[in-house]
mmCIF file of C-alpha atoms and ligand atoms in Angstrom:
data_model
loop_
_atom_site.group_PDB
_atom_site.id
_atom_site.type_symbol
_atom_site.label_atom_id
_atom_site.label_comp_id
_atom_site.label_asym_id
_atom_site.label_seq_id
_atom_site.Cartn_x
_atom_site.Cartn_y
_atom_site.Cartn_z
ATOM 1 C CA UNK A 208 78.498 73.070 120.329
ATOM 2 C CA UNK A 209 81.230 75.463 119.105
ATOM 3 C CA UNK A 210 84.035 73.974 116.909
ATOM 4 C CA UNK A 211 87.527 73.702 118.705
ATOM 5 C CA UNK A 212 90.967 73.255 117.223
ATOM 6 C CA UNK A 213 90.634 69.597 117.808
ATOM 7 C CA UNK A 214 87.665 69.131 115.340
ATOM 8 C CA UNK A 215 88.234 71.912 112.731
ATOM 9 C CA UNK A 216 87.815 70.700 109.153
ATOM 10 C CA UNK A 217 90.813 70.352 106.980
ATOM 11 C CA UNK A 218 91.682 73.405 105.028
ATOM 12 C CA UNK A 219 92.158 72.538 101.357
ATOM 13 C CA UNK A 220 95.105 74.846 100.663
ATOM 14 C CA UNK A 221 97.231 75.243 103.734
ATOM 15 C CA UNK A 222 98.768 78.831 103.265
ATOM 16 C CA UNK A 223 102.453 77.858 103.709
ATOM 17 C CA UNK A 224 105.451 78.993 101.756
ATOM 18 C CA UNK A 225 104.041 81.592 99.464
ATOM 19 C CA UNK A 226 106.659 83.474 97.638
ATOM 20 C CA UNK A 227 107.270 86.882 99.370
ATOM 21 C CA UNK A 228 105.006 86.121 102.386
ATOM 22 C CA UNK A 229 106.253 84.971 105.715
ATOM 23 C CA UNK A 230 105.287 81.532 106.794
ATOM 24 C CA UNK A 231 101.985 82.376 108.676
ATOM 25 C CA UNK A 232 101.928 78.964 110.230
ATOM 26 C CA UNK A 233 105.116 79.358 112.184
ATOM 27 C CA UNK A 234 105.733 81.485 115.152
ATOM 28 C CA UNK A 235 109.515 81.613 114.919
ATOM 29 C CA UNK A 236 109.221 82.187 111.270
ATOM 30 C CA UNK A 237 107.003 85.207 111.813
ATOM 31 C CA UNK A 238 109.452 86.427 114.631
ATOM 32 C CA UNK A 239 112.291 86.198 112.176
ATOM 33 C CA UNK A 240 110.502 87.876 109.514
ATOM 34 C CA UNK A 241 109.801 90.830 111.787
ATOM 35 C CA UNK A 242 113.492 90.710 113.058
ATOM 36 C CA UNK A 243 114.602 90.999 109.491
ATOM 37 C CA UNK A 244 112.720 94.362 109.326
ATOM 38 C CA UNK A 245 113.869 95.630 112.610
ATOM 39 C CA UNK A 246 110.432 95.109 114.021
ATOM 40 C CA UNK A 247 109.159 93.475 117.220
ATOM 41 C CA UNK A 248 105.897 91.939 118.525
ATOM 42 C CA UNK A 249 104.049 94.642 120.484
ATOM 43 C CA UNK A 250 102.069 93.651 123.476
ATOM 44 C CA UNK A 251 100.349 96.605 124.191
ATOM 45 C CA UNK A 252 98.360 96.293 120.782
ATOM 46 C CA UNK A 253 97.500 92.654 121.459
ATOM 47 C CA UNK A 254 99.626 91.251 118.876
ATOM 48 C CA UNK A 255 98.980 87.453 119.041
ATOM 49 C CA UNK A 256 99.112 86.171 115.286
ATOM 50 C CA UNK A 257 96.760 83.337 114.419
ATOM 51 C CA UNK A 258 99.217 80.582 113.302
ATOM 52 C CA UNK A 259 96.537 77.913 112.773
ATOM 53 C CA UNK A 260 95.677 77.614 109.097
ATOM 54 C CA UNK A 261 92.643 75.582 109.584
ATOM 55 C CA UNK A 262 91.136 78.176 112.075
ATOM 56 C CA UNK A 263 91.923 80.911 109.521
ATOM 57 C CA UNK A 264 90.196 79.057 106.804
ATOM 58 C CA UNK A 265 87.171 78.282 109.117
ATOM 59 C CA UNK A 266 86.906 82.114 109.968
ATOM 60 C CA UNK A 267 86.675 83.252 106.396
ATOM 61 C CA UNK A 268 84.200 80.471 105.598
ATOM 62 C CA UNK A 269 81.982 81.657 108.510
ATOM 63 C CA UNK A 270 81.951 85.150 106.971
ATOM 64 C CA UNK A 271 79.887 83.788 104.095
ATOM 65 C CA UNK A 272 80.830 86.723 101.985
ATOM 66 C CA UNK A 273 79.865 86.399 98.287
ATOM 67 C CA UNK A 274 82.553 86.961 95.603
ATOM 68 C CA UNK A 275 83.676 90.471 95.254
ATOM 69 C CA UNK A 276 81.960 91.698 98.510
ATOM 70 C CA UNK A 277 83.496 94.443 100.505
ATOM 71 C CA UNK A 278 85.013 93.383 103.916
ATOM 72 C CA UNK A 279 86.494 95.373 106.765
ATOM 73 C CA UNK A 280 89.311 93.625 108.307
ATOM 74 C CA UNK A 281 90.079 94.940 111.830
ATOM 75 C CA UNK A 282 93.728 94.450 113.001
ATOM 76 C CA UNK A 283 95.468 92.998 109.986
ATOM 77 C CA UNK A 284 98.766 92.357 111.605
ATOM 78 C CA UNK A 285 101.088 90.432 109.292
ATOM 79 C CA UNK A 286 98.292 89.789 106.882
ATOM 80 C CA UNK A 287 97.430 86.159 107.338
ATOM 81 C CA UNK A 288 93.668 86.783 107.332
ATOM 82 C CA UNK A 289 94.095 89.472 104.692
ATOM 83 C CA UNK A 290 95.830 86.858 102.519
ATOM 84 C CA UNK A 291 92.979 84.486 102.958
ATOM 85 C CA UNK A 292 90.353 86.887 102.263
ATOM 86 C CA UNK A 293 91.836 88.286 99.192
ATOM 87 C CA UNK A 294 92.336 84.657 97.929
ATOM 88 C CA UNK A 295 88.534 84.331 98.171
ATOM 89 C CA UNK A 296 88.151 87.255 95.648
ATOM 90 C CA UNK A 297 86.960 89.623 98.444
ATOM 91 C CA UNK A 298 87.486 93.467 98.484
ATOM 92 C CA UNK A 299 89.445 94.329 101.659
ATOM 93 C CA UNK A 300 89.678 97.500 103.653
ATOM 94 C CA UNK A 301 92.271 96.656 106.398
ATOM 95 C CA UNK A 302 92.648 98.635 109.512
ATOM 96 C CA UNK A 303 96.067 98.606 111.603
ATOM 97 C CA UNK A 304 97.462 100.637 114.064
ATOM 98 C CA UNK A 305 101.152 99.553 114.186
ATOM 99 C CA UNK A 306 102.987 101.692 111.705
ATOM 100 C CA UNK A 307 105.637 98.980 111.250
ATOM 101 C CA UNK A 308 103.005 96.463 110.493
ATOM 102 C CA UNK A 309 101.439 98.827 108.201
ATOM 103 C CA UNK A 310 104.459 99.255 106.065
ATOM 104 C CA UNK A 311 104.805 95.481 105.936
ATOM 105 C CA UNK A 312 101.155 95.006 104.774
ATOM 106 C CA UNK A 313 101.728 97.767 102.077
ATOM 107 C CA UNK A 314 104.741 95.815 100.707
ATOM 108 C CA UNK A 315 103.055 92.402 100.847
ATOM 109 C CA UNK A 316 99.819 93.418 99.191
ATOM 110 C CA UNK A 317 101.051 96.141 96.965
ATOM 111 C CA UNK A 318 100.047 94.196 93.794
ATOM 112 C CA UNK A 319 96.530 93.381 95.030
ATOM 113 C CA UNK A 320 94.000 96.002 93.619
ATOM 114 C CA UNK A 321 91.478 94.884 96.079
ATOM 115 C CA UNK A 322 93.375 95.768 99.027
ATOM 116 C CA UNK A 323 93.145 99.218 101.026
ATOM 117 C CA UNK A 324 94.884 99.927 104.024
ATOM 118 C CA UNK A 325 93.669 102.451 106.602
ATOM 119 C CA UNK A 326 96.486 103.193 109.008
ATOM 120 C CA UNK A 327 95.967 104.287 112.536
ATOM 121 C CA UNK A 328 93.604 103.486 115.476
ATOM 122 C CA UNK A 329 90.359 102.013 114.211
ATOM 123 C CA UNK A 330 88.375 103.584 116.798
ATOM 124 C CA UNK A 331 89.390 106.979 115.193
ATOM 125 C CA UNK A 332 89.536 106.017 111.597
ATOM 126 C CA UNK A 333 86.333 103.703 110.784
ATOM 127 C CA UNK A 334 84.184 106.791 110.481
ATOM 128 C CA UNK A 335 86.260 108.163 107.550
ATOM 129 C CA UNK A 336 85.824 104.961 105.650
ATOM 130 C CA UNK A 337 83.328 103.631 103.057
ATOM 131 C CA UNK A 338 81.054 101.141 104.769
ATOM 132 C CA UNK A 339 80.955 97.389 103.851
ATOM 133 C CA UNK A 340 78.572 94.590 104.441
ATOM 134 C CA UNK A 341 81.033 92.237 106.157
ATOM 135 C CA UNK A 342 83.501 92.653 109.028
ATOM 136 C CA UNK A 343 86.249 90.266 110.355
ATOM 137 C CA UNK A 344 88.496 90.932 113.181
ATOM 138 C CA UNK A 345 90.957 89.154 115.535
ATOM 139 C CA UNK A 346 91.192 91.928 118.182
ATOM 140 C CA UNK A 347 92.282 92.913 121.768
ATOM 141 C CA UNK A 348 89.328 92.955 123.903
ATOM 142 C CA UNK A 349 89.660 96.488 124.848
ATOM 143 C CA UNK A 350 89.360 97.646 121.219
ATOM 144 C CA UNK A 351 86.620 94.953 120.382
ATOM 145 C CA UNK A 352 84.148 96.016 123.103
ATOM 146 C CA UNK A 353 84.648 99.738 122.330
ATOM 147 C CA UNK A 354 84.542 99.306 118.685
ATOM 148 C CA UNK A 355 81.419 97.209 118.697
ATOM 149 C CA UNK A 356 79.682 99.640 121.136
ATOM 150 C CA UNK A 357 80.551 102.682 118.862
ATOM 151 C CA UNK A 358 79.608 100.986 115.653
ATOM 152 C CA UNK A 359 76.155 100.047 116.979
ATOM 153 C CA UNK A 360 75.461 103.430 118.789
ATOM 154 C CA UNK A 361 76.447 105.221 115.479
ATOM 155 C CA UNK A 362 74.184 103.017 113.417
ATOM 156 C CA UNK A 363 76.955 101.384 111.425
ATOM 157 C CA UNK A 364 75.788 97.821 110.809
ATOM 158 C CA UNK A 365 77.004 94.758 108.998
ATOM 159 C CA UNK A 366 75.147 91.815 107.513
ATOM 160 C CA UNK A 367 77.498 89.484 109.195
ATOM 161 C CA UNK A 368 80.583 90.036 111.499
ATOM 162 C CA UNK A 369 83.095 87.270 112.700
ATOM 163 C CA UNK A 370 85.073 88.629 115.848
ATOM 164 C CA UNK A 371 87.581 86.554 117.645
ATOM 165 C CA UNK A 372 88.200 87.873 120.982
ATOM 166 C CA UNK A 373 89.272 86.858 124.571
ATOM 167 C CA UNK A 374 86.784 83.947 125.596
ATOM 168 C CA UNK A 375 85.438 85.941 128.485
ATOM 169 C CA UNK A 376 84.577 88.733 126.345
ATOM 170 C CA UNK A 377 82.878 86.502 123.782
ATOM 171 C CA UNK A 378 80.724 85.060 126.433
ATOM 172 C CA UNK A 379 79.596 88.420 127.395
ATOM 173 C CA UNK A 380 78.691 89.508 123.916
ATOM 174 C CA UNK A 381 76.816 86.372 123.505
ATOM 175 C CA UNK A 382 75.217 86.092 126.796
ATOM 176 C CA UNK A 383 71.497 85.519 127.455
ATOM 177 C CA UNK A 384 69.393 87.297 130.197
ATOM 178 C CA UNK A 385 69.858 85.686 133.600
ATOM 179 C CA UNK A 386 73.260 84.358 132.977
ATOM 180 C CA UNK A 387 76.284 85.707 135.035
ATOM 181 C CA UNK A 388 77.962 87.144 131.809
ATOM 182 C CA UNK A 389 74.890 89.185 130.709
ATOM 183 C CA UNK A 390 75.882 92.617 130.741
ATOM 184 C CA UNK A 391 75.082 96.011 128.960
ATOM 185 C CA UNK A 392 77.293 94.804 125.996
ATOM 186 C CA UNK A 393 75.132 91.674 125.575
ATOM 187 C CA UNK A 394 71.902 93.826 125.427
ATOM 188 C CA UNK A 395 73.657 96.263 123.009
ATOM 189 C CA UNK A 396 74.751 93.449 120.648
ATOM 190 C CA UNK A 397 71.369 91.765 120.820
ATOM 191 C CA UNK A 398 69.465 95.076 119.861
ATOM 192 C CA UNK A 399 70.900 94.632 116.370
ATOM 193 C CA UNK A 400 72.254 90.991 115.996
ATOM 194 C CA UNK A 401 71.864 87.413 116.888
ATOM 195 C CA UNK A 402 75.204 86.264 118.370
ATOM 196 C CA UNK A 403 76.483 82.700 118.390
ATOM 197 C CA UNK A 404 80.024 81.428 119.615
ATOM 198 C CA UNK A 405 81.021 79.268 116.795
ATOM 199 C CA UNK A 406 84.593 78.471 117.790
ATOM 200 C CA UNK A 407 86.952 78.350 120.732
ATOM 201 C CA UNK A 408 90.716 78.321 120.537
ATOM 202 C CA UNK A 409 93.314 77.618 123.023
ATOM 203 C CA UNK A 410 96.274 79.830 123.067
ATOM 204 C CA UNK A 411 98.450 77.330 121.088
ATOM 205 C CA UNK A 412 96.853 78.583 117.933
ATOM 206 C CA UNK A 413 98.526 81.904 118.175
ATOM 207 C CA UNK A 414 101.926 83.277 118.517
ATOM 208 C CA UNK A 415 103.049 84.453 121.000
ATOM 209 C CA UNK A 416 100.680 82.092 123.033
ATOM 210 C CA UNK A 417 98.410 84.264 125.036
ATOM 211 C CA UNK A 418 97.544 83.565 128.688
ATOM 212 C CA UNK A 419 93.830 83.343 127.899
ATOM 213 C CA UNK A 420 91.724 81.163 125.739
ATOM 214 C CA UNK A 421 89.750 82.892 122.650
ATOM 215 C CA UNK A 422 86.483 82.611 121.144
ATOM 216 C CA UNK A 423 84.885 83.519 117.966
ATOM 217 C CA UNK A 424 81.512 85.057 117.800
ATOM 218 C CA UNK A 425 79.388 85.235 114.670
ATOM 219 C CA UNK A 426 76.940 88.313 114.584
ATOM 220 C CA UNK A 427 74.096 88.104 112.242
ATOM 221 C CA UNK A 428 72.153 91.309 111.543
ATOM 222 C CA UNK A 429 68.547 91.145 112.845
ATOM 223 C CA UNK A 430 66.175 91.670 109.862
ATOM 224 C CA UNK A 431 63.859 94.747 109.853
ATOM 225 C CA UNK A 432 64.672 96.159 113.173
ATOM 226 C CA UNK A 433 63.797 99.788 113.661
ATOM 227 C CA UNK A 434 66.594 102.046 115.123
ATOM 228 C CA UNK A 435 66.320 102.121 119.106
ATOM 229 C CA UNK A 436 64.929 105.327 120.612
ATOM 230 C CA UNK A 437 67.741 107.715 121.344
ATOM 231 C CA UNK A 438 67.529 107.137 125.131
ATOM 232 C CA UNK A 439 68.172 103.572 124.793
ATOM 233 C CA UNK A 440 72.017 103.683 124.869
ATOM 234 C CA UNK A 441 72.512 106.152 127.876
ATOM 235 C CA UNK A 442 69.703 104.360 129.804
ATOM 236 C CA UNK A 443 71.169 101.055 129.204
ATOM 237 C CA UNK A 444 74.443 102.083 130.625
ATOM 238 C CA UNK A 445 72.810 103.645 133.522
ATOM 239 C CA UNK A 446 70.682 100.509 134.385
ATOM 240 C CA UNK A 447 73.609 98.186 134.332
ATOM 241 C CA UNK A 448 75.978 100.679 136.479
ATOM 242 C CA UNK A 449 74.778 99.459 139.739
ATOM 243 C CA UNK A 450 74.108 95.859 139.112
ATOM 244 C CA UNK A 451 72.897 95.236 142.526
ATOM 245 C CA UNK A 452 70.407 97.948 142.487
ATOM 246 C CA UNK A 453 66.779 97.446 141.307
ATOM 247 C CA UNK A 454 65.535 98.847 138.056
ATOM 248 C CA UNK A 455 63.254 101.284 139.975
ATOM 249 C CA UNK A 456 66.433 102.720 141.746
ATOM 250 C CA UNK A 457 68.669 103.064 138.679
ATOM 251 C CA UNK A 458 65.836 104.379 136.565
ATOM 252 C CA UNK A 459 65.230 107.089 139.274
ATOM 253 C CA UNK A 460 68.782 107.892 139.459
ATOM 254 C CA UNK A 461 68.975 108.180 135.637
ATOM 255 C CA UNK A 462 65.942 110.464 135.588
ATOM 256 C CA UNK A 463 67.008 112.726 138.328
ATOM 257 C CA UNK A 464 70.604 113.219 136.682
ATOM 258 C CA UNK A 465 69.418 113.566 133.093
ATOM 259 C CA UNK A 466 66.164 115.535 133.102
ATOM 260 C CA UNK A 467 65.455 119.083 133.521
ATOM 261 C CA UNK A 468 63.025 118.944 136.405
ATOM 262 C CA UNK A 469 60.699 121.730 137.611
ATOM 263 C CA UNK A 470 59.166 120.265 140.636
ATOM 264 C CA UNK A 471 60.312 117.834 143.406
ATOM 265 C CA UNK A 472 58.841 114.488 143.129
ATOM 266 C CA UNK A 473 58.556 114.601 139.378
ATOM 267 C CA UNK A 474 61.512 112.143 138.833
ATOM 268 C CA UNK A 475 59.754 109.500 141.046
ATOM 269 C CA UNK A 476 56.359 110.127 139.227
ATOM 270 C CA UNK A 477 58.021 109.763 135.891
ATOM 271 C CA UNK A 478 59.840 106.624 136.970
ATOM 272 C CA UNK A 479 56.643 105.103 138.233
ATOM 273 C CA UNK A 480 54.679 105.921 135.174
ATOM 274 C CA UNK A 481 57.541 104.218 132.911
ATOM 275 C CA UNK A 482 57.708 101.107 134.847
ATOM 276 C CA UNK A 483 53.939 100.834 134.752
ATOM 277 C CA UNK A 484 53.812 101.313 131.008
ATOM 278 C CA UNK A 485 56.376 98.640 130.759
ATOM 279 C CA UNK A 486 54.473 96.151 133.044
ATOM 280 C CA UNK A 487 57.462 96.106 135.433
ATOM 281 C CA UNK A 488 57.159 96.179 139.345
ATOM 282 C CA UNK A 489 60.451 98.152 139.577
ATOM 283 C CA UNK A 490 61.949 95.277 141.807
ATOM 284 C CA UNK A 491 63.682 93.576 138.784
ATOM 285 C CA UNK A 492 67.252 93.854 138.057
ATOM 286 C CA UNK A 493 68.864 94.610 134.735
ATOM 287 C CA UNK A 494 70.896 91.298 134.383
ATOM 288 C CA UNK A 495 67.475 89.428 134.143
ATOM 289 C CA UNK A 496 65.629 91.644 131.570
ATOM 290 C CA UNK A 497 65.777 90.830 127.814
ATOM 291 C CA UNK A 498 66.700 93.491 125.126
ATOM 292 C CA UNK A 499 62.850 94.243 124.374
ATOM 293 C CA UNK A 500 62.318 95.424 127.867
ATOM 294 C CA UNK A 501 65.126 98.005 127.574
ATOM 295 C CA UNK A 502 63.736 99.354 124.468
ATOM 296 C CA UNK A 503 60.244 99.481 125.908
ATOM 297 C CA UNK A 504 61.785 101.257 128.822
ATOM 298 C CA UNK A 505 63.567 103.706 126.698
ATOM 299 C CA UNK A 506 60.486 104.531 124.609
ATOM 300 C CA UNK A 507 58.313 104.509 127.794
ATOM 301 C CA UNK A 508 60.665 107.157 129.358
ATOM 302 C CA UNK A 509 60.728 109.362 126.289
ATOM 303 C CA UNK A 510 57.053 109.333 126.347
ATOM 304 C CA UNK A 511 56.603 110.141 129.896
ATOM 305 C CA UNK A 512 59.253 112.842 129.665
ATOM 306 C CA UNK A 513 57.253 114.754 127.067
ATOM 307 C CA UNK A 514 53.942 114.205 128.787
ATOM 308 C CA UNK A 515 55.509 115.746 131.802
ATOM 309 C CA UNK A 516 56.639 118.608 130.035
ATOM 310 C CA UNK A 517 60.301 118.004 130.878
ATOM 311 C CA UNK A 518 63.459 117.567 128.859
ATOM 312 C CA UNK A 519 66.571 115.563 128.731
ATOM 313 C CA UNK A 520 69.706 117.612 129.469
ATOM 314 C CA UNK A 521 72.224 117.977 126.478
ATOM 315 C CA UNK A 522 74.867 115.222 126.639
ATOM 316 C CA UNK A 523 73.072 112.760 128.795
HETATM 317 N N1 SAM B 851 94.807 89.470 112.109
HETATM 318 C C1 SAM B 851 96.062 89.276 112.631
HETATM 319 C C2 SAM B 851 96.168 87.690 112.878
HETATM 320 O O1 SAM B 851 95.036 87.017 113.201
HETATM 321 O O2 SAM B 851 97.170 87.160 113.045
HETATM 322 C C3 SAM B 851 96.652 89.932 113.773
HETATM 323 C C4 SAM B 851 95.681 89.915 115.016
HETATM 324 S S1 SAM B 851 96.394 90.545 116.463
HETATM 325 C C5 SAM B 851 95.544 89.651 117.594
HETATM 326 C C6 SAM B 851 95.550 92.170 116.635
HETATM 327 C C7 SAM B 851 96.135 93.242 115.589
HETATM 328 O O3 SAM B 851 95.182 94.315 115.811
HETATM 329 C C8 SAM B 851 97.458 93.588 115.678
HETATM 330 O O4 SAM B 851 97.952 93.641 114.499
HETATM 331 C C9 SAM B 851 97.327 95.028 116.398
HETATM 332 O O5 SAM B 851 98.442 95.744 115.997
HETATM 333 C C10 SAM B 851 95.908 95.520 115.768
HETATM 334 N N2 SAM B 851 95.460 96.514 116.509
HETATM 335 C C11 SAM B 851 95.362 96.646 117.912
HETATM 336 N N3 SAM B 851 94.707 97.737 118.390
HETATM 337 C C12 SAM B 851 94.287 98.290 117.157
HETATM 338 C C13 SAM B 851 93.336 99.436 116.921
HETATM 339 N N4 SAM B 851 93.027 100.234 117.948
HETATM 340 N N5 SAM B 851 93.373 99.985 115.597
HETATM 341 C C14 SAM B 851 93.746 99.163 114.718
HETATM 342 N N6 SAM B 851 94.460 97.927 114.716
HETATM 343 C C15 SAM B 851 94.801 97.545 116.106
#
């Protein structure tokens, strides 16, 4: 069972009243800190600050990063997690999009040599930055899902990630085949990680209070997994695109759209061969299949395409 705010362990050093820092445990104090700098809380960037010190402590514990390890912190906000991470002797690369908050972070952490700030949209900046073995982020769901997708498909992996998102998105990330939350993001995540929801948080742990509950997903890198075949990602998107359709239908659509075919009927023949090579009838639906089946379909398709002397169109 995931931990909730009701049964979180006590944090040994509650981070209140640190000289120069805002009181991270009080919403009104954070608002007046921002007011004092002519800044405001920006809804469009999902700014709900984590004001529960025990939850912050729990998140950093869950990262299990060794002393001196490098950590990417996505969406640092006013630095409540940054402060907790630096206090544990970790080397932080912080990503933040809000220019006002970036100035605050630079001011607060100016004297900390293990703090580096990357200004701007993490979806654009992450590729320019040295990689790290750990990632921690409390993120708007729009950014979280796209970022995770981009990191995985671009082969940027972490030993461990602790990600706080809207509960509904967390459930999709950690969903198992056959459940109603199972989707392409569940398969994508499970191709590289094992996922577990380790904490759920009601809105009251944040300021301002969001309308939705949040959950924390712990991602642990799977050991010794080969990189998936290149067709895995586009095929996965396509097989989940029409959830009501069978695998046979979606596969045929994908082949017809993405392959350079010389004869009519080739797409259907390739689809049949691929399904046969994976032991599928074609009547299955994507929402019931485990990650291994999608991987087998992608490599089966690559083999059948080369046997049929066809090619995949550029950009498929
Ligand atoms: N880490 C802080 C905390 O826990 O209180 C702030 C979390 S707040 C939910 C999300 C933070 O992510 C905000 O500071 C927001 O400005 C930042 N953010 C949103 N979209 C972003 C993006 N695309 N790139 C970088 N930071 C982003």
